PDB file of C-alpha atoms in Angstrom:
ATOM      1  CA  MET Y   1      11.373 -23.807   9.312  1.00  0.00           C
ATOM      2  CA  ALA Y   2      15.090 -22.738   8.397  1.00  0.00           C
ATOM      3  CA  ALA Y   3      14.699 -23.924   4.961  1.00  0.00           C
ATOM      4  CA  SER Y   4      11.429 -22.044   4.598  1.00  0.00           C
ATOM      5  CA  GLY Y   5      13.472 -18.797   5.755  1.00  0.00           C
ATOM      6  CA  VAL Y   6      15.878 -19.409   3.417  1.00  0.00           C
ATOM      7  CA  GLU Y   7      13.655 -19.983   0.586  1.00  0.00           C
ATOM      8  CA  THR Y   8      12.076 -16.397   1.479  1.00  0.00           C
ATOM      9  CA  ALA Y   9      15.171 -14.775   1.415  1.00  0.00           C
ATOM     10  CA  PHE Y  10      16.449 -16.203  -1.719  1.00  0.00           C
ATOM     11  CA  ARG Y  11      12.982 -15.437  -3.493  1.00  0.00           C
ATOM     12  CA  MET Y  12      13.392 -11.506  -2.334  1.00  0.00           C
ATOM     13  CA  LEU Y  13      16.967 -11.754  -3.512  1.00  0.00           C
ATOM     14  CA  GLU Y  14      16.816 -13.252  -6.896  1.00  0.00           C
ATOM     15  CA  GLY Y  15      17.448 -11.717 -10.335  1.00  0.00           C
ATOM     16  CA  ARG Y  16      20.420 -11.401 -11.852  1.00  0.00           C
ATOM     17  CA  TRP Y  17      20.894  -7.739 -10.888  1.00  0.00           C
ATOM     18  CA  LYS Y  18      19.184  -7.351  -7.316  1.00  0.00           C
ATOM     19  CA  MET Y  19      22.516  -8.213  -5.665  1.00  0.00           C
ATOM     20  CA  ILE Y  20      24.836  -5.683  -7.822  1.00  0.00           C
ATOM     21  CA  ILE Y  21      21.917  -2.974  -7.044  1.00  0.00           C
ATOM     22  CA  ILE Y  22      22.016  -3.844  -3.521  1.00  0.00           C
ATOM     23  CA  PHE Y  23      25.520  -3.585  -3.378  1.00  0.00           C
ATOM     24  CA  HIS Y  24      25.614  -0.272  -4.921  1.00  0.00           C
ATOM     25  CA  LEU Y  25      23.194   1.007  -2.661  1.00  0.00           C
ATOM     26  CA  PHE Y  26      25.409  -0.048   0.143  1.00  0.00           C
ATOM     27  CA  ASP Y  27      28.469   1.883  -1.600  1.00  0.00           C
ATOM     28  CA  ARG Y  28      26.678   4.728  -1.855  1.00  0.00           C
ATOM     29  CA  SER Y  29      23.695   5.014   0.035  1.00  0.00           C
ATOM     30  CA  VAL Y  30      21.641   7.429  -2.535  1.00  0.00           C
ATOM     31  CA  LEU Y  31      21.682   6.799  -5.959  1.00  0.00           C
ATOM     32  CA  ARG Y  32      19.441   8.875  -8.627  1.00  0.00           C
ATOM     33  CA  PHE Y  33      17.981   6.027 -11.065  1.00  0.00           C
ATOM     34  CA  SER Y  34      20.540   7.310 -14.105  1.00  0.00           C
ATOM     35  CA  GLU Y  35      23.435   6.712 -11.475  1.00  0.00           C
ATOM     36  CA  LEU Y  36      22.364   3.276 -11.101  1.00  0.00           C
ATOM     37  CA  GLU Y  37      21.953   2.864 -14.703  1.00  0.00           C
ATOM     38  CA  ARG Y  38      25.606   3.713 -15.486  1.00  0.00           C
ATOM     39  CA  ALA Y  39      27.015   1.800 -12.607  1.00  0.00           C
ATOM     40  CA  ILE Y  40      25.817  -1.255 -14.258  1.00  0.00           C
ATOM     41  CA  PRO Y  41      26.412  -1.077 -17.798  1.00  0.00           C
ATOM     42  CA  GLY Y  42      24.674  -4.687 -18.940  1.00  0.00           C
ATOM     43  CA  VAL Y  43      21.069  -3.981 -17.568  1.00  0.00           C
ATOM     44  CA  SER Y  44      18.515  -2.839 -19.785  1.00  0.00           C
ATOM     45  CA  GLN Y  45      16.380  -0.032 -18.587  1.00  0.00           C
ATOM     46  CA  LYS Y  46      13.238  -2.203 -18.313  1.00  0.00           C
ATOM     47  CA  MET Y  47      15.164  -4.578 -15.979  1.00  0.00           C
ATOM     48  CA  LEU Y  48      16.423  -2.215 -13.825  1.00  0.00           C
ATOM     49  CA  ILE Y  49      12.869  -0.916 -13.178  1.00  0.00           C
ATOM     50  CA  GLN Y  50      11.542  -4.092 -12.811  1.00  0.00           C
ATOM     51  CA  GLN Y  51      14.199  -5.171 -10.112  1.00  0.00           C
ATOM     52  CA  LEU Y  52      14.049  -1.799  -7.902  1.00  0.00           C
ATOM     53  CA  ARG Y  53      10.239  -2.485  -8.220  1.00  0.00           C
ATOM     54  CA  GLU Y  54      10.400  -5.754  -7.047  1.00  0.00           C
ATOM     55  CA  LEU Y  55      13.119  -4.409  -3.994  1.00  0.00           C
ATOM     56  CA  GLU Y  56      10.703  -1.954  -3.170  1.00  0.00           C
ATOM     57  CA  ARG Y  57       7.884  -4.064  -2.921  1.00  0.00           C
ATOM     58  CA  ASP Y  58       9.922  -6.503  -0.528  1.00  0.00           C
ATOM     59  CA  GLY Y  59      11.122  -3.350   1.341  1.00  0.00           C
ATOM     60  CA  VAL Y  60      14.623  -3.663   0.497  1.00  0.00           C
ATOM     61  CA  VAL Y  61      14.789  -0.500  -1.422  1.00  0.00           C
ATOM     62  CA  ALA Y  62      12.529   2.890  -0.700  1.00  0.00           C
ATOM     63  CA  ARG Y  63      12.198   5.384  -3.874  1.00  0.00           C
ATOM     64  CA  ARG Y  64      11.650   8.954  -3.487  1.00  0.00           C
ATOM     65  CA  ILE Y  65      10.267  11.236  -6.347  1.00  0.00           C
ATOM     66  CA  TYR Y  66      10.676  14.851  -6.428  1.00  0.00           C
ATOM     67  CA  PRO Y  67       8.098  16.607  -8.012  1.00  0.00           C
ATOM     68  CA  GLN Y  68      10.390  18.715 -11.038  1.00  0.00           C
ATOM     69  CA  VAL Y  69      10.935  18.538 -14.725  1.00  0.00           C
ATOM     70  CA  PRO Y  70      12.604  16.180 -15.615  1.00  0.00           C
ATOM     71  CA  PRO Y  71      11.080  13.973 -12.261  1.00  0.00           C
ATOM     72  CA  LYS Y  72      14.496  12.815 -10.427  1.00  0.00           C
ATOM     73  CA  VAL Y  73      13.936   9.774  -8.298  1.00  0.00           C
ATOM     74  CA  GLU Y  74      16.327   8.493  -6.167  1.00  0.00           C
ATOM     75  CA  TYR Y  75      16.704   5.179  -4.623  1.00  0.00           C
ATOM     76  CA  ARG Y  76      18.391   4.280  -0.910  1.00  0.00           C
ATOM     77  CA  LEU Y  77      18.142   1.123   1.279  1.00  0.00           C
ATOM     78  CA  THR Y  78      15.560   0.778   3.884  1.00  0.00           C
ATOM     79  CA  GLU Y  79      16.869   0.256   7.186  1.00  0.00           C
ATOM     80  CA  TRP Y  80      15.800  -3.319   7.014  1.00  0.00           C
ATOM     81  CA  GLY Y  81      17.940  -3.408   3.480  1.00  0.00           C
ATOM     82  CA  ARG Y  82      20.647  -1.995   5.388  1.00  0.00           C
ATOM     83  CA  ALA Y  83      20.548  -5.034   7.850  1.00  0.00           C
ATOM     84  CA  MET Y  84      21.591  -7.109   5.438  1.00  0.00           C
ATOM     85  CA  CYS Y  85      25.270  -5.606   5.255  1.00  0.00           C
ATOM     86  CA  PRO Y  86      26.937  -8.170   7.687  1.00  0.00           C
ATOM     87  CA  ALA Y  87      25.624 -11.176   6.140  1.00  0.00           C
ATOM     88  CA  LEU Y  88      26.600  -9.644   2.621  1.00  0.00           C
ATOM     89  CA  ASP Y  89      30.033  -8.990   3.749  1.00  0.00           C
ATOM     90  CA  SER Y  90      30.314 -12.427   5.367  1.00  0.00           C
ATOM     91  CA  LEU Y  91      29.062 -13.846   1.732  1.00  0.00           C
ATOM     92  CA  LEU Y  92      31.955 -11.879   0.373  1.00  0.00           C
ATOM     93  CA  GLU Y  93      35.017 -13.307   2.521  1.00  0.00           C
ATOM     94  CA  TRP Y  94      33.590 -16.622   2.023  1.00  0.00           C
ATOM     95  CA  ALA Y  95      33.729 -16.079  -1.949  1.00  0.00           C
ATOM     96  CA  ALA Y  96      37.242 -14.670  -1.310  1.00  0.00           C
ATOM     97  CA  ALA Y  97      38.594 -17.685   0.798  1.00  0.00           C
ATOM     98  CA  ARG Y  98      37.564 -20.029  -1.924  1.00  0.00           C
ATOM     99  CA  PRO Y  99      40.448 -22.598  -2.183  1.00  0.00           C
ATOM    100  CA  PRO Y 100      42.859 -23.022  -5.608  1.00  0.00           C
ATOM    101  CA  ALA Y 101      40.701 -25.875  -8.026  1.00  0.00           C
ATOM    102  CA  ALA Y 102      43.289 -28.092  -7.472  1.00  0.00           C
ATOM    103  CA  THR Y 103      42.790 -28.389  -3.994  1.00  0.00           C
ATOM    104  CA  ARG Y 104      38.833 -28.675  -3.697  1.00  0.00           C
ATOM    105  CA  ASP Y 105      36.881 -31.725  -2.853  1.00  0.00           C
TER     106      ASP Y 105
END
């Protein structure tokens, strides 16, 4: 059961840019598409759109479209997406505690 849950969670978060998108949305809560594009210089527009759509489909990110010209689109984490924060903080702490290469088993 636990392995299945981990597999489901990893499937939702897999993708080169998803975690970076999530961290930017944790940091600034609401970002326009162009702001995300500037914040992640290595991502192509096509890939950013794809990753955002997948995160939206999985309920992690919400998209709001404003009816104006040019269109204004904002992204934010859903309440469920924000609930990941403690787990991601723990992951960062774990990575920061990595032992030096010489002492690894």
